[in-house]
């Protein structure tokens, strides 16, 4: 039986810890902090990020938020911002002990979403 | 008696024509079109831009919109976007026959507002 | 016996075909064409790219060029340029029939080199 | 008799002081330091910058360097880098007591050179 990426990331609990660290990092990253400081309901934003991550990696959770294109529409996100988010995510995975293979799968997945995020 | 920049830009009518051309250009400029396509009430946005421009150049109009910092808060505007707006504004002034001196005054004014616009 | 990434990319011949397509794409990509048009000896640049790629993916070739940090020193490469190179590389792999897994390994590898490339 | 911009910037001596401060600032500005750290002959770079500035503002000096387009060819300079140079220049003028009008003339001039600098 194959292990899902969800399991390799530590399931819902592991993913929640990663998302927490990512959001903290974003609030301190000059490339994106202006966006994230402006979020009114951070708990909701974190829940959406967790659900998206969980559902997209093979977990039983359901993501009820907007699709990626709609979620980023009109924000005119730059390559610099996109990579800042990638970097903070990779650092959070490393901090939480995610192994190399799982990390690379997440990197490739985030890369595959790029055109639904940048300048849409 | 000195001529105001407002007068040199053609007053409210001249400024409205410039703002019209600027907005059309933004909607066709890959660097910023995602932001401007997303504006729900374009007539209101144009009126705000006209009032801001008029009031700031010595006209009798009153600007009732947000100050620049508040208006751009959380948008995380990049240098590329800022210069795209500058370029479209300069092109619109040239199209509308604004002379070199008035054009340069607008450029310097837009430059002076930069830190209330980029990544705030 | 495990297959190397080198083999999965089609060995030296497969990698040379990818590098050829990447360079052609760069010369047509507005984000980086100014850099690549300026290369005086394109054959040498391609050979270096092939050797680097081959040696780094498990091939028998030797890379005799500069390390990545030295190679990019002083160029002040931006996130936009870095992602343009990534995009052209991914598109070239897809054009040359590289499978998903190998493609993702290359993406993760290019990502791991990012801090030796951007703004160094 | 009209005063030239050259005179309003303090002539060759005033301009040399500004260029000195600009170069020091560039070496400390994360957006461009990688480019300027890489300059082998900084004295020559400063002399070229002074001559360009002097000749372009109405001084008797001759600029023997490359035209702006040729000088920046292949560097793929970004909007972020261009504005960093503008900012450091404006700050150096302010530090050296250049008045508002002269400062704005320099800003407009640097803006007019933009398309010979960015991504050429």
PDB file of C-alpha atoms in Angstrom, chain A residues 79-80 82-83 86-87 90 104 107-108 111 114 118-119, chain C residues 79-80 82-83 86-87 90 104 107-108 111 114 118-119:
ATOM      1  CA  UNK A  79       7.097  36.070  -9.258  1.00  0.00           C
ATOM      2  CA  UNK A  80       8.812  37.527  -6.187  1.00  0.00           C
ATOM      3  CA  UNK A  82       5.108  33.518  -5.409  1.00  0.00           C
ATOM      4  CA  UNK A  83       8.673  32.425  -4.599  1.00  0.00           C
ATOM      5  CA  UNK A  86       7.293  28.779  -1.815  1.00  0.00           C
ATOM      6  CA  UNK A  87      10.366  29.559   0.326  1.00  0.00           C
ATOM      7  CA  UNK A  90       9.767  24.819   2.182  1.00  0.00           C
ATOM      8  CA  UNK A 104      10.053  17.812  -3.398  1.00  0.00           C
ATOM      9  CA  UNK A 107       7.561  21.924  -4.441  1.00  0.00           C
ATOM     10  CA  UNK A 108       6.540  20.342  -7.741  1.00  0.00           C
ATOM     11  CA  UNK A 111       5.098  24.885  -9.134  1.00  0.00           C
ATOM     12  CA  UNK A 114       1.969  28.787 -10.521  1.00  0.00           C
ATOM     13  CA  UNK A 118       0.894  34.797 -10.766  1.00  0.00           C
ATOM     14  CA  UNK A 119      -0.551  37.864 -12.476  1.00  0.00           C
TER      15      UNK A 119
ATOM     16  CA  UNK C  79      12.773  36.019  -9.283  1.00  0.00           C
ATOM     17  CA  UNK C  80      11.069  36.774 -12.592  1.00  0.00           C
ATOM     18  CA  UNK C  82      14.672  32.618 -12.457  1.00  0.00           C
ATOM     19  CA  UNK C  83      11.095  31.447 -12.997  1.00  0.00           C
ATOM     20  CA  UNK C  86      12.383  27.246 -14.899  1.00  0.00           C
ATOM     21  CA  UNK C  87       9.320  27.588 -17.156  1.00  0.00           C
ATOM     22  CA  UNK C  90       9.821  22.538 -17.907  1.00  0.00           C
ATOM     23  CA  UNK C 104       9.390  16.972 -10.899  1.00  0.00           C
ATOM     24  CA  UNK C 107      11.974  21.165 -10.799  1.00  0.00           C
ATOM     25  CA  UNK C 108      12.983  20.334  -7.225  1.00  0.00           C
ATOM     26  CA  UNK C 111      14.524  25.036  -6.890  1.00  0.00           C
ATOM     27  CA  UNK C 114      17.727  29.078  -6.392  1.00  0.00           C
ATOM     28  CA  UNK C 118      18.933  34.958  -7.503  1.00  0.00           C
ATOM     29  CA  UNK C 119      20.461  38.311  -6.526  1.00  0.00           C
TER      30      UNK C 119
END
